[in-house]
Amino acid sequence: MADTSDSRTPAQIEADIKRRRETLADTLDEIGVRVHPKTIVGDAKAKVVSNIDHTLGRAYVGVNRVVTDVKGQLVGEDGAPRLERIVPVALVVVGVVGLLALGTRRRKG
């Protein structure tokens, strides 16, 4: 059996119902905003941007590490260039660029 011993006045019951309706309306509004296509797209974009930023940050750290390692190989501790290592690298780079230029010229001709 239902308990009918509610000691609230009708005005109190009506105020409670009104309060619950307002809370329910707020909750429904919030759900409506969350499931709105623009909100879903915006959340997805934010997640993608966050992932890209994270990936770019990791890539930057990796590239920075490689550049530091290469610099360490080509520059001495005193900051002077190490010609015994720079000259062979420069010759290889010039050779590769020359081969690429010849290959491009042969394809055009």
Coordinates of N, CA, C and O in Angstrom, one line a residue:
M1 N 0.8 -1.2 0.0 CA 0.0 0.0 0.0 C 0.9 1.2 0.0 O 1.9 1.2 0.6
A2 N 0.4 2.3 -0.6 CA 1.1 3.5 -0.7 C 1.0 4.3 0.6 O 0.0 4.3 1.3
D3 N 2.1 4.9 1.0 CA 2.2 5.7 2.2 C 1.6 7.1 1.9 O 2.1 7.9 1.1
T4 N 0.5 7.4 2.5 CA -0.2 8.7 2.3 C 0.0 9.7 3.4 O -0.8 10.6 3.5
S5 N 1.0 9.5 4.2 CA 1.2 10.4 5.4 C 2.2 11.5 5.0 O 3.2 11.7 5.7
D6 N 1.9 12.2 3.9 CA 2.8 13.3 3.5 C 2.3 14.6 4.3 O 1.2 15.0 4.3
S7 N 3.3 15.1 5.1 CA 3.0 16.2 5.9 C 3.1 17.6 5.3 O 3.0 18.6 5.9
R8 N 3.4 17.6 3.9 CA 3.6 18.8 3.2 C 2.3 19.4 2.9 O 1.3 18.7 2.6
T9 N 2.3 20.7 2.8 CA 1.1 21.4 2.3 C 1.0 21.4 0.8 O 2.0 21.1 0.1
P10 N -0.2 21.6 0.3 CA -0.3 21.6 -1.2 C 0.6 22.7 -1.8 O 1.2 22.4 -2.9
A11 N 0.8 23.8 -1.2 CA 1.8 24.8 -1.7 C 3.2 24.3 -1.8 O 3.9 24.5 -2.8
Q12 N 3.6 23.5 -0.7 CA 4.9 22.9 -0.7 C 5.1 21.9 -1.8 O 6.1 21.8 -2.4
I13 N 4.0 21.1 -2.0 CA 4.1 20.0 -3.0 C 4.2 20.7 -4.4 O 5.0 20.3 -5.2
E14 N 3.4 21.7 -4.6 CA 3.4 22.4 -5.9 C 4.8 23.0 -6.1 O 5.4 23.0 -7.3
A15 N 5.4 23.6 -5.1 CA 6.8 24.2 -5.2 C 7.8 23.1 -5.5 O 8.7 23.4 -6.4
D16 N 7.7 22.0 -4.9 CA 8.6 20.9 -5.2 C 8.4 20.4 -6.6 O 9.4 20.1 -7.3
I17 N 7.2 20.3 -7.1 CA 7.0 19.8 -8.4 C 7.6 20.9 -9.4 O 8.2 20.5 -10.4
K18 N 7.4 22.1 -9.1 CA 7.9 23.2 -10.0 C 9.4 23.1 -10.0 O 10.1 23.2 -11.1
R19 N 10.1 22.9 -8.9 CA 11.5 22.8 -8.8 C 12.0 21.6 -9.6 O 13.0 21.7 -10.3
R20 N 11.4 20.5 -9.5 CA 11.8 19.3 -10.2 C 11.6 19.4 -11.7 O 12.4 19.0 -12.5
R21 N 10.5 20.1 -12.1 CA 10.3 20.4 -13.5 C 11.5 21.3 -14.1 O 11.9 21.0 -15.2
E22 N 11.8 22.3 -13.3 CA 12.9 23.2 -13.8 C 14.3 22.4 -13.9 O 15.0 22.6 -14.8
T23 N 14.5 21.5 -12.9 CA 15.7 20.7 -12.9 C 15.7 19.8 -14.1 O 16.7 19.6 -14.8
L24 N 14.5 19.2 -14.4 CA 14.4 18.3 -15.5 C 14.6 19.0 -16.8 O 15.3 18.6 -17.7
A25 N 14.0 20.2 -16.9 CA 14.2 21.0 -18.1 C 15.7 21.4 -18.3 O 16.1 21.3 -19.5
D26 N 16.4 21.8 -17.3 CA 17.8 22.1 -17.4 C 18.6 20.8 -17.9 O 19.4 20.9 -18.7
T27 N 18.2 19.7 -17.3 CA 18.9 18.4 -17.7 C 18.6 18.1 -19.2 O 19.5 17.8 -19.9
L28 N 17.4 18.3 -19.6 CA 17.1 18.0 -21.0 C 17.8 19.0 -21.9 O 18.2 18.6 -23.0
D29 N 17.9 20.3 -21.5 CA 18.6 21.3 -22.3 C 20.0 20.9 -22.5 O 20.6 21.0 -23.6
E30 N 20.7 20.4 -21.4 CA 22.1 20.0 -21.4 C 22.2 18.8 -22.3 O 23.2 18.8 -23.1
I31 N 21.3 17.9 -22.3 CA 21.4 16.7 -23.1 C 21.3 17.1 -24.6 O 22.0 16.7 -25.5
G32 N 20.3 18.0 -24.8 CA 20.1 18.6 -26.2 C 21.4 19.2 -26.8 O 21.7 19.0 -27.9
V33 N 22.1 19.9 -25.9 CA 23.4 20.6 -26.4 C 24.4 19.5 -26.6 O 25.1 19.6 -27.6
R34 N 24.5 18.5 -25.8 CA 25.5 17.5 -25.9 C 25.3 16.7 -27.2 O 26.3 16.2 -27.8
V35 N 24.1 16.4 -27.6 CA 23.9 15.5 -28.7 C 23.6 16.3 -30.0 O 23.4 15.8 -31.1
H36 N 23.7 17.6 -29.9 CA 23.5 18.5 -31.1 C 24.7 18.2 -32.1 O 25.8 18.1 -31.7
P37 N 24.4 18.1 -33.4 CA 25.5 17.8 -34.3 C 26.6 18.8 -34.3 O 27.8 18.3 -34.4
K38 N 26.4 20.0 -34.1 CA 27.5 21.0 -34.0 C 28.4 20.7 -32.8 O 29.6 20.9 -32.9
T39 N 27.8 20.3 -31.7 CA 28.6 20.0 -30.5 C 29.4 18.8 -30.8 O 30.6 18.7 -30.5
I40 N 28.8 17.8 -31.4 CA 29.5 16.5 -31.7 C 30.7 16.8 -32.6 O 31.8 16.3 -32.4
V41 N 30.4 17.6 -33.7 CA 31.5 17.9 -34.7 C 32.6 18.7 -34.0 O 33.8 18.5 -34.2
G42 N 32.2 19.7 -33.2 CA 33.2 20.5 -32.4 C 34.0 19.7 -31.5 O 35.2 19.9 -31.5
D43 N 33.4 18.7 -30.8 CA 34.2 17.9 -29.9 C 35.2 17.0 -30.7 O 36.3 16.8 -30.3
A44 N 34.7 16.5 -31.9 CA 35.6 15.7 -32.7 C 36.7 16.5 -33.3 O 37.9 16.0 -33.3
K45 N 36.4 17.7 -33.7 CA 37.5 18.6 -34.2 C 38.5 18.9 -33.1 O 39.7 18.8 -33.3
A46 N 38.0 19.1 -31.9 CA 39.0 19.4 -30.8 C 39.8 18.2 -30.5 O 41.0 18.4 -30.2
K47 N 39.3 17.0 -30.5 CA 40.0 15.8 -30.3 C 41.1 15.6 -31.4 O 42.2 15.3 -31.1
V48 N 40.7 15.8 -32.6 CA 41.7 15.7 -33.7 C 42.8 16.7 -33.6 O 44.0 16.4 -33.7
V49 N 42.5 18.0 -33.3 CA 43.5 19.0 -33.1 C 44.4 18.7 -31.9 O 45.6 18.8 -32.0
S50 N 43.8 18.1 -30.8 CA 44.7 17.7 -29.7 C 45.6 16.6 -30.1 O 46.8 16.6 -29.7
N51 N 45.1 15.6 -30.8 CA 46.0 14.5 -31.3 C 47.1 15.0 -32.2 O 48.2 14.6 -32.1
I52 N 46.7 15.9 -33.1 CA 47.7 16.5 -34.0 C 48.8 17.3 -33.3 O 50.0 17.1 -33.5
D53 N 48.3 18.1 -32.3 CA 49.3 18.9 -31.5 C 50.2 17.9 -30.7 O 51.4 18.2 -30.7
H54 N 49.7 16.8 -30.2 CA 50.5 15.9 -29.5 C 51.5 15.2 -30.4 O 52.7 15.1 -30.1
T55 N 51.0 14.8 -31.6 CA 51.9 14.2 -32.6 C 53.0 15.1 -33.0 O 54.2 14.7 -33.1
L56 N 52.6 16.4 -33.3 CA 53.6 17.4 -33.7 C 54.6 17.6 -32.6 O 55.8 17.8 -32.9
G57 N 54.2 17.7 -31.4 CA 55.1 17.9 -30.3 C 56.1 16.8 -30.2 O 57.3 17.0 -30.0
R58 N 55.6 15.5 -30.3 CA 56.5 14.4 -30.3 C 57.5 14.4 -31.5 O 58.7 14.1 -31.3
A59 N 57.0 14.8 -32.7 CA 57.9 14.9 -33.8 C 58.9 16.0 -33.6 O 60.1 15.8 -34.0
Y60 N 58.5 17.1 -33.1 CA 59.5 18.2 -32.8 C 60.6 17.7 -31.9 O 61.7 18.0 -32.1
V61 N 60.2 17.0 -30.8 CA 61.2 16.5 -29.9 C 62.2 15.6 -30.6 O 63.4 15.6 -30.4
G62 N 61.6 14.7 -31.4 CA 62.4 13.7 -32.2 C 63.4 14.4 -33.1 O 64.6 14.1 -33.2
V63 N 62.9 15.4 -33.9 CA 63.7 16.1 -34.8 C 64.8 16.9 -34.1 O 65.9 17.0 -34.5
N64 N 64.4 17.5 -33.0 CA 65.3 18.3 -32.2 C 66.5 17.4 -31.7 O 67.6 17.8 -31.7
R65 N 66.1 16.2 -31.3 CA 67.1 15.3 -30.8 C 68.1 14.9 -32.0 O 69.3 14.9 -31.8
V66 N 67.5 14.6 -33.2 CA 68.4 14.3 -34.3 C 69.3 15.4 -34.7 O 70.5 15.2 -34.9
V67 N 68.7 16.6 -34.7 CA 69.6 17.8 -35.1 C 70.7 18.0 -34.0 O 71.8 18.3 -34.4
T68 N 70.4 17.8 -32.8 CA 71.4 18.0 -31.8 C 72.5 16.9 -31.9 O 73.7 17.2 -31.8
D69 N 72.1 15.7 -32.3 CA 73.0 14.6 -32.5 C 73.9 14.9 -33.7 O 75.1 14.7 -33.6
V70 N 73.3 15.4 -34.8 CA 74.1 15.7 -36.0 C 75.0 16.9 -35.7 O 76.2 16.8 -36.1
K71 N 74.5 17.8 -35.0 CA 75.4 19.0 -34.7 C 76.5 18.5 -33.8 O 77.7 19.0 -34.0
G72 N 76.3 17.6 -32.9 CA 77.4 17.1 -32.1 C 78.4 16.4 -32.9 O 79.6 16.4 -32.5
Q73 N 78.0 15.8 -34.0 CA 79.0 15.1 -34.9 C 79.8 16.1 -35.7 O 80.9 15.8 -36.1
L74 N 79.2 17.2 -36.1 CA 79.8 18.1 -37.0 C 80.5 19.3 -36.4 O 81.2 20.0 -37.0
V75 N 80.2 19.5 -35.1 CA 80.8 20.6 -34.4 C 81.5 20.1 -33.1 O 81.0 19.3 -32.4
G76 N 82.7 20.6 -32.9 CA 83.5 20.1 -31.7 C 82.9 20.7 -30.4 O 82.1 21.6 -30.5
E77 N 83.5 20.3 -29.3 CA 83.0 20.8 -28.0 C 83.3 22.3 -27.8 O 82.6 23.0 -27.1
D78 N 84.3 22.8 -28.5 CA 84.6 24.2 -28.4 C 83.8 25.0 -29.4 O 84.0 26.3 -29.4
G79 N 82.9 24.4 -30.2 CA 82.0 25.1 -31.1 C 82.6 25.3 -32.5 O 82.0 25.8 -33.4
A80 N 83.8 24.8 -32.7 CA 84.5 24.9 -34.0 C 84.0 23.8 -34.9 O 83.8 22.7 -34.5
P81 N 83.8 24.1 -36.2 CA 83.4 23.0 -37.1 C 84.4 21.9 -37.3 O 85.6 22.2 -37.2
R82 N 84.0 20.7 -37.4 CA 84.9 19.5 -37.5 C 85.0 19.2 -39.0 O 84.2 18.5 -39.6
L83 N 86.0 19.9 -39.7 CA 86.1 19.7 -41.2 C 86.3 18.3 -41.6 O 85.8 17.9 -42.7
E84 N 86.9 17.5 -40.8 CA 87.2 16.1 -41.2 C 85.8 15.3 -41.3 O 85.8 14.3 -42.0
R85 N 84.8 15.9 -40.7 CA 83.5 15.2 -40.9 C 82.5 16.0 -41.8 O 81.7 15.4 -42.5
I86 N 82.7 17.3 -41.9 CA 81.8 18.1 -42.7 C 82.1 17.9 -44.2 O 81.2 17.8 -45.0
V87 N 83.4 17.9 -44.6 CA 83.8 17.8 -46.0 C 83.2 16.5 -46.6 O 82.6 16.6 -47.7
P88 N 83.3 15.3 -46.0 CA 82.7 14.1 -46.7 C 81.2 14.2 -46.8 O 80.6 13.8 -47.8
V89 N 80.6 14.8 -45.8 CA 79.1 14.9 -45.8 C 78.7 15.9 -47.0 O 77.8 15.6 -47.7
A90 N 79.4 17.0 -47.1 CA 79.2 17.9 -48.1 C 79.4 17.3 -49.5 O 78.6 17.5 -50.4
L91 N 80.4 16.5 -49.7 CA 80.7 15.9 -51.0 C 79.5 14.9 -51.3 O 79.1 14.8 -52.5
V92 N 79.1 14.1 -50.3 CA 78.0 13.2 -50.6 C 76.7 14.0 -51.0 O 76.0 13.6 -52.0
V93 N 76.4 15.1 -50.3 CA 75.2 15.9 -50.6 C 75.3 16.4 -52.0 O 74.4 16.4 -52.8
V94 N 76.5 17.0 -52.4 CA 76.7 17.5 -53.8 C 76.6 16.4 -54.8 O 75.9 16.6 -55.8
G95 N 77.1 15.2 -54.5 CA 77.0 14.1 -55.4 C 75.5 13.7 -55.6 O 75.1 13.5 -56.8
V96 N 74.8 13.6 -54.6 CA 73.4 13.2 -54.7 C 72.6 14.3 -55.5 O 71.8 13.9 -56.4
V97 N 72.8 15.5 -55.2 CA 72.1 16.6 -55.9 C 72.5 16.5 -57.4 O 71.6 16.7 -58.3
G98 N 73.8 16.3 -57.7 CA 74.2 16.2 -59.1 C 73.5 15.1 -59.8 O 73.1 15.2 -60.9
L99 N 73.5 13.9 -59.1 CA 72.8 12.8 -59.8 C 71.3 13.0 -60.0 O 70.7 12.7 -61.0
L100 N 70.7 13.7 -59.1 CA 69.2 14.0 -59.2 C 69.1 15.0 -60.4 O 68.1 14.9 -61.2
A101 N 70.0 16.0 -60.5 CA 69.9 16.9 -61.6 C 70.1 16.2 -62.9 O 69.4 16.5 -63.9
L102 N 71.0 15.3 -63.0 CA 71.3 14.6 -64.3 C 70.1 13.7 -64.6 O 69.7 13.7 -65.8
G103 N 69.5 13.1 -63.7 CA 68.3 12.3 -63.9 C 67.1 13.1 -64.4 O 66.4 12.7 -65.3
T104 N 67.0 14.3 -63.8 CA 65.9 15.1 -64.3 C 66.1 15.6 -65.7 O 65.2 15.7 -66.5
R105 N 67.4 16.0 -66.0 CA 67.7 16.5 -67.3 C 67.5 15.4 -68.4 O 67.0 15.7 -69.4
R106 N 67.8 14.2 -68.1 CA 67.7 13.1 -69.0 C 66.2 12.8 -69.3 O 65.8 12.5 -70.4
R107 N 65.3 12.9 -68.3 CA 63.9 12.6 -68.5 C 63.3 13.7 -69.4 O 62.3 13.5 -70.1
K108 N 63.7 15.0 -69.2 CA 63.2 16.1 -70.0 C 63.6 16.0 -71.5 O 62.9 16.4 -72.4
G109 N 64.8 15.5 -71.7 CA 65.4 15.5 -73.0 C 65.1 14.3 -73.8 O 64.4 13.9 -74.6

